mmCIF file with all atom_site columns, C-alpha atoms in Angstrom:
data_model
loop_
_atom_site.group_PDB
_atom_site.id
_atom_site.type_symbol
_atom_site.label_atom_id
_atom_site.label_alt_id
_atom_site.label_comp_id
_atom_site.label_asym_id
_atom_site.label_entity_id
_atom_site.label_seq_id
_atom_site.pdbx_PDB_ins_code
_atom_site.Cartn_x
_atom_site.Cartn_y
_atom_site.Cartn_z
_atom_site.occupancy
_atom_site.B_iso_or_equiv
_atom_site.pdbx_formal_charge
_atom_site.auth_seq_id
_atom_site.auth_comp_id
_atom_site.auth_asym_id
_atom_site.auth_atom_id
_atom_site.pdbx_PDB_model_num
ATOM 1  C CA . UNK B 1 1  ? -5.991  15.697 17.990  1.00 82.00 ? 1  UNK B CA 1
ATOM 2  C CA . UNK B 1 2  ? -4.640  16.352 14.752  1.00 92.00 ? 2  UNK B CA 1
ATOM 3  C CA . UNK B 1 3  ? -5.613  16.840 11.182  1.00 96.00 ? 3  UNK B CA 1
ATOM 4  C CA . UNK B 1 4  ? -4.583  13.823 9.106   1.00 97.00 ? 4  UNK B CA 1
ATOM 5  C CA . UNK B 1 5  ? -5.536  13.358 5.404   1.00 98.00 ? 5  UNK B CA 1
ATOM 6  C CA . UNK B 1 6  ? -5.288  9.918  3.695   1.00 98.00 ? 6  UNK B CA 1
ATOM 7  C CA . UNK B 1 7  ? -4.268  9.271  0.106   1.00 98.00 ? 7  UNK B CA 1
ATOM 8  C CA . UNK B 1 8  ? -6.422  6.788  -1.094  1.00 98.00 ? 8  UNK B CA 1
ATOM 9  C CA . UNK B 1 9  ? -4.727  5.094  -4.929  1.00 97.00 ? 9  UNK B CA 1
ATOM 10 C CA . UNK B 1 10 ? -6.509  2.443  -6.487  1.00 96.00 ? 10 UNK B CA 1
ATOM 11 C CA . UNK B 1 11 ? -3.625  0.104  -7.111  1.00 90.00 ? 11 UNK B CA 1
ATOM 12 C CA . UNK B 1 12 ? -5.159  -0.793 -10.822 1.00 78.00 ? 12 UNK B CA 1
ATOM 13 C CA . UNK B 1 13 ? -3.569  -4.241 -12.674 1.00 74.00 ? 13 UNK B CA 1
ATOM 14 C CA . UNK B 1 14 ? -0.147  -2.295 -13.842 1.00 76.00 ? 14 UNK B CA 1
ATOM 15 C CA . UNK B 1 15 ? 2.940   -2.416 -12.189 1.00 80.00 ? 15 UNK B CA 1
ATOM 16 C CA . UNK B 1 16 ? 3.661   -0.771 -8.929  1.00 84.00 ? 16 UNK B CA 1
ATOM 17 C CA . UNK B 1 17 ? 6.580   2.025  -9.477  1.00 90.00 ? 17 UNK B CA 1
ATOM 18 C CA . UNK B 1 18 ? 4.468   4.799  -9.402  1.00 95.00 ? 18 UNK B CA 1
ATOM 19 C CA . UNK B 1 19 ? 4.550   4.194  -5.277  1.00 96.00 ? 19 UNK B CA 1
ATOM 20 C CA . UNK B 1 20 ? 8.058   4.907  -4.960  1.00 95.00 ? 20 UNK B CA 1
ATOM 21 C CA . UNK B 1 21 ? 7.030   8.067  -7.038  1.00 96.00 ? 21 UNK B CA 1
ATOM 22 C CA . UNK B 1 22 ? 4.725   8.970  -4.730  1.00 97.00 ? 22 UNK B CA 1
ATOM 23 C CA . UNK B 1 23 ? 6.744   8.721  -1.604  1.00 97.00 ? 23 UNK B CA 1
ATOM 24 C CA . UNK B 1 24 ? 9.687   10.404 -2.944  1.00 97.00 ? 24 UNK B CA 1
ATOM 25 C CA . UNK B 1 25 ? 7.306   13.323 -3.702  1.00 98.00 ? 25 UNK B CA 1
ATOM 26 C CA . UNK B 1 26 ? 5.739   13.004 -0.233  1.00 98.00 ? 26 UNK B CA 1
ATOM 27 C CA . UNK B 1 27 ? 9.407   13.030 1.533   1.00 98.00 ? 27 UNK B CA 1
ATOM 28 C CA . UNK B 1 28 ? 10.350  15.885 -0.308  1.00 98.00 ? 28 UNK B CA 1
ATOM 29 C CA . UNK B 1 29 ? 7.349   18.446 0.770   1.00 98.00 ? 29 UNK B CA 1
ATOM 30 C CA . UNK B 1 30 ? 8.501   16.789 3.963   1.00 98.00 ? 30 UNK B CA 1
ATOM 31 C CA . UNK B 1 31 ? 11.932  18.055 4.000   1.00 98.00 ? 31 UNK B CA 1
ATOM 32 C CA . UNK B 1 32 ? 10.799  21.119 2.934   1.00 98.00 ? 32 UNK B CA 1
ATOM 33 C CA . UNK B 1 33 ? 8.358   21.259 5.762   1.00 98.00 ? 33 UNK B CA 1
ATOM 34 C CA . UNK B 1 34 ? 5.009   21.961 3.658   1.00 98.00 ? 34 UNK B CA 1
ATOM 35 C CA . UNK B 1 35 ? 3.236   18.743 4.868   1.00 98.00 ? 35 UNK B CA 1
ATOM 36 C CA . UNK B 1 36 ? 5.079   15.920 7.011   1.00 98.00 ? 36 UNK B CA 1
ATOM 37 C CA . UNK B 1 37 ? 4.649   12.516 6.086   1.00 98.00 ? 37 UNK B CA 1
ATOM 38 C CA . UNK B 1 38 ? 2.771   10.681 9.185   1.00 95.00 ? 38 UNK B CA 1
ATOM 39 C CA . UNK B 1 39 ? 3.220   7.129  8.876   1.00 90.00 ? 39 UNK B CA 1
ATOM 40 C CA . UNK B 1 40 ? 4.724   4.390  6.299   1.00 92.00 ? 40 UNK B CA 1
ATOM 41 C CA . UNK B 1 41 ? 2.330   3.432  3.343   1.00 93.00 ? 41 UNK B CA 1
ATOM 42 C CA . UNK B 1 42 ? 0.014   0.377  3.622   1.00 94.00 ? 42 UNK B CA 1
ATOM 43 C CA . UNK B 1 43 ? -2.323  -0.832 1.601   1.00 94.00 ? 43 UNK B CA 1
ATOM 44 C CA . UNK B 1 44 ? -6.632  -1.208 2.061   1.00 95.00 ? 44 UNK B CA 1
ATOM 45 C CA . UNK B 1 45 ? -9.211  -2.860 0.197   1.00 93.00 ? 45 UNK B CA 1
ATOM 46 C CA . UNK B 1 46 ? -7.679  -2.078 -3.283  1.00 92.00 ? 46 UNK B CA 1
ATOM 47 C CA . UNK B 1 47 ? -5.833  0.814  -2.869  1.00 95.00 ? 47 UNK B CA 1
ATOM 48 C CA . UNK B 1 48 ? -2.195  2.123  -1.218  1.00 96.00 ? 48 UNK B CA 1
ATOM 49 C CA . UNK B 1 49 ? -2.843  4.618  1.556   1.00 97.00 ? 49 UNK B CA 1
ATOM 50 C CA . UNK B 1 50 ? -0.597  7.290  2.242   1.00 98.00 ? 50 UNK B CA 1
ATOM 51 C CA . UNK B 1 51 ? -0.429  9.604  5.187   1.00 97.00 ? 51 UNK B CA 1
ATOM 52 C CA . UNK B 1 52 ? 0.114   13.025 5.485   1.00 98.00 ? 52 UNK B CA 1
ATOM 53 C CA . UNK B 1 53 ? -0.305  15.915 7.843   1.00 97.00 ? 53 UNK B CA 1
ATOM 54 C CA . UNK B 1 54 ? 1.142   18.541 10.606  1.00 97.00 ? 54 UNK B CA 1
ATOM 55 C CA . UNK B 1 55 ? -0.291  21.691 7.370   1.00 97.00 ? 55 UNK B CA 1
ATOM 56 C CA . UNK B 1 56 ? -3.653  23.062 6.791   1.00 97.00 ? 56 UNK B CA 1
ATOM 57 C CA . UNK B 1 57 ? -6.158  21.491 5.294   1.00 98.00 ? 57 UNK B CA 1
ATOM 58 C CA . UNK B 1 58 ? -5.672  23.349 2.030   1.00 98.00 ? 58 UNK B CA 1
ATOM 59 C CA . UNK B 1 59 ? -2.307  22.846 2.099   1.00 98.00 ? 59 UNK B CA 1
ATOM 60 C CA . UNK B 1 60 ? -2.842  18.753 2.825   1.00 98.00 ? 60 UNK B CA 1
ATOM 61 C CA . UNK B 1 61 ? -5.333  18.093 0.161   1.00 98.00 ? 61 UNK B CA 1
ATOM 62 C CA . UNK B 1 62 ? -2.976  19.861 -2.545  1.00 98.00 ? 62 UNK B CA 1
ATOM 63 C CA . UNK B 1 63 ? -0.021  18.226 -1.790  1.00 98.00 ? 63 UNK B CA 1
ATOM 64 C CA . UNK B 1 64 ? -3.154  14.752 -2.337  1.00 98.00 ? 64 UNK B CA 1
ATOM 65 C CA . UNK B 1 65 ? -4.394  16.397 -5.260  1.00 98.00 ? 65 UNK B CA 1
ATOM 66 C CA . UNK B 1 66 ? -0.462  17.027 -7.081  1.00 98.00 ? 66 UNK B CA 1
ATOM 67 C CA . UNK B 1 67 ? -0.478  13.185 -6.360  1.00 98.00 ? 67 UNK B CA 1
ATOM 68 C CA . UNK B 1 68 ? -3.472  12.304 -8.065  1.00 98.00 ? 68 UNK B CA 1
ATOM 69 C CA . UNK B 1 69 ? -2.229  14.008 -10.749 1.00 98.00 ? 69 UNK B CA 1
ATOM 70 C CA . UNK B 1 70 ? 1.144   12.560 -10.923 1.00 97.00 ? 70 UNK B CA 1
ATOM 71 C CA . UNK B 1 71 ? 2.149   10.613 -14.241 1.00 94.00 ? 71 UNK B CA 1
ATOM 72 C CA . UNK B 1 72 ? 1.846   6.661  -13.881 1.00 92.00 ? 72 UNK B CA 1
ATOM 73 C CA . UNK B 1 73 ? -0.363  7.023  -11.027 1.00 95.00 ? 73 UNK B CA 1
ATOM 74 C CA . UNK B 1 74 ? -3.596  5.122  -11.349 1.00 95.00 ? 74 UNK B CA 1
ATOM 75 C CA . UNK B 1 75 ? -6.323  7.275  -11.936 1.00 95.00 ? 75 UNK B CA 1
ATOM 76 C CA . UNK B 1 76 ? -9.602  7.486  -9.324  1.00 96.00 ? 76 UNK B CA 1
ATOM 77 C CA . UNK B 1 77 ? -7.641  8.504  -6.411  1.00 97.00 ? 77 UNK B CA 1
ATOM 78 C CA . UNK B 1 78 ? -9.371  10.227 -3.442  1.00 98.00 ? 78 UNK B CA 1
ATOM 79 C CA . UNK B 1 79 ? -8.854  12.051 0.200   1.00 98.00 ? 79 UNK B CA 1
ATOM 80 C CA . UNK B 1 80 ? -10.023 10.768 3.706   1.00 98.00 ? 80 UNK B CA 1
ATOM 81 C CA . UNK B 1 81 ? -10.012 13.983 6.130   1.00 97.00 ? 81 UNK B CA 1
ATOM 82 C CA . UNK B 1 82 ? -9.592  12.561 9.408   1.00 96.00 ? 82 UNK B CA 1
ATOM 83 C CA . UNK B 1 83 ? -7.348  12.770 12.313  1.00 91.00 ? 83 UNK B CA 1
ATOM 84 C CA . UNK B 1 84 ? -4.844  11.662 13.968  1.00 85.00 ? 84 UNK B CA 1
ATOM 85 C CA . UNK B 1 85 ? -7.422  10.253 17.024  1.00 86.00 ? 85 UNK B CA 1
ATOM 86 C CA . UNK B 1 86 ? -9.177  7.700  14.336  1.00 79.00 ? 86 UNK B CA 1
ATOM 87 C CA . UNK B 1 87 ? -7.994  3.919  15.165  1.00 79.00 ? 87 UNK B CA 1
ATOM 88 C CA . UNK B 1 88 ? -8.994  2.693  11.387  1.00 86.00 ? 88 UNK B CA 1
ATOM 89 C CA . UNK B 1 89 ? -8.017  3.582  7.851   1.00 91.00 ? 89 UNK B CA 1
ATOM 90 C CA . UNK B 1 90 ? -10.822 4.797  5.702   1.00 91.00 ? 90 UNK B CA 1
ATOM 91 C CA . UNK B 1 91 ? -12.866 7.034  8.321   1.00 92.00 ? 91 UNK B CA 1
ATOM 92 C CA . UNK B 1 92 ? -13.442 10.868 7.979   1.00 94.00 ? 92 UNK B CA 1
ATOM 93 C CA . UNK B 1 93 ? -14.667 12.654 4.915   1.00 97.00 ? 93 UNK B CA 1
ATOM 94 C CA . UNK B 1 94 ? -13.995 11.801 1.905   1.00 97.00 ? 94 UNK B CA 1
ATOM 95 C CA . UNK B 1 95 ? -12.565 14.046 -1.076  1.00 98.00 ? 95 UNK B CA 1
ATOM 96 C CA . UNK B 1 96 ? -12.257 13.338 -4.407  1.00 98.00 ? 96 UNK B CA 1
ATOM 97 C CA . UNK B 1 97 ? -8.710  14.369 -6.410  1.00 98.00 ? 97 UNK B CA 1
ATOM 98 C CA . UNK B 1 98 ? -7.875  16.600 -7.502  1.00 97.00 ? 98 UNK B CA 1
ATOM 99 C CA . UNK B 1 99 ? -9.635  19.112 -5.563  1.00 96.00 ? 99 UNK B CA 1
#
């Protein structure tokens, strides 16, 4: 079992670039091995989910919280702290961003 944190965006009415933003952030804190990216975006309910572990939890839920605070991203994003064990998106404890 594995720590896993979920980035939870509200996708808002705008348009959409701010995910490719996101993921090019995510990639590169993945090349530089501070948090690994776990598995492709999806989205849930009304939000885009991205997934991120293999770092502490500290480390995980400020590489979700620099998101948050990314321009263009919608604001009201939030963690899930879960693992890597957990069949369904959305279970674990939730976090509000930026920490």
């Amino acid at each position: 079992m594995a720590l896993l944190v979920e980035i939870h965006v509200p996708r808002g009415g705008g348009p959409a670039g701010w995910i490719d933003e996101v993921e090019d952030y995510l990639e590169g804190l993945d090349d530089r091995g501070e948090v690994a990216v776990y598995d492709d975006g999806e989205e849930f309910n009304d939000a885009h989910v991205f997934f991120i572990h293999a770092a502490s939890e500290e480390a995980l839920l400020d590489a979700a919280s620099q998101v948050a605070e990314m321009e263009g991203v919608p604001p009201g994003a939030w963690a899930m702290v879960t693992d890597d064990q957990l069949d369904e998106t959305g279970g674990g404890r939730r976090v509000e961003l930026p920490v």
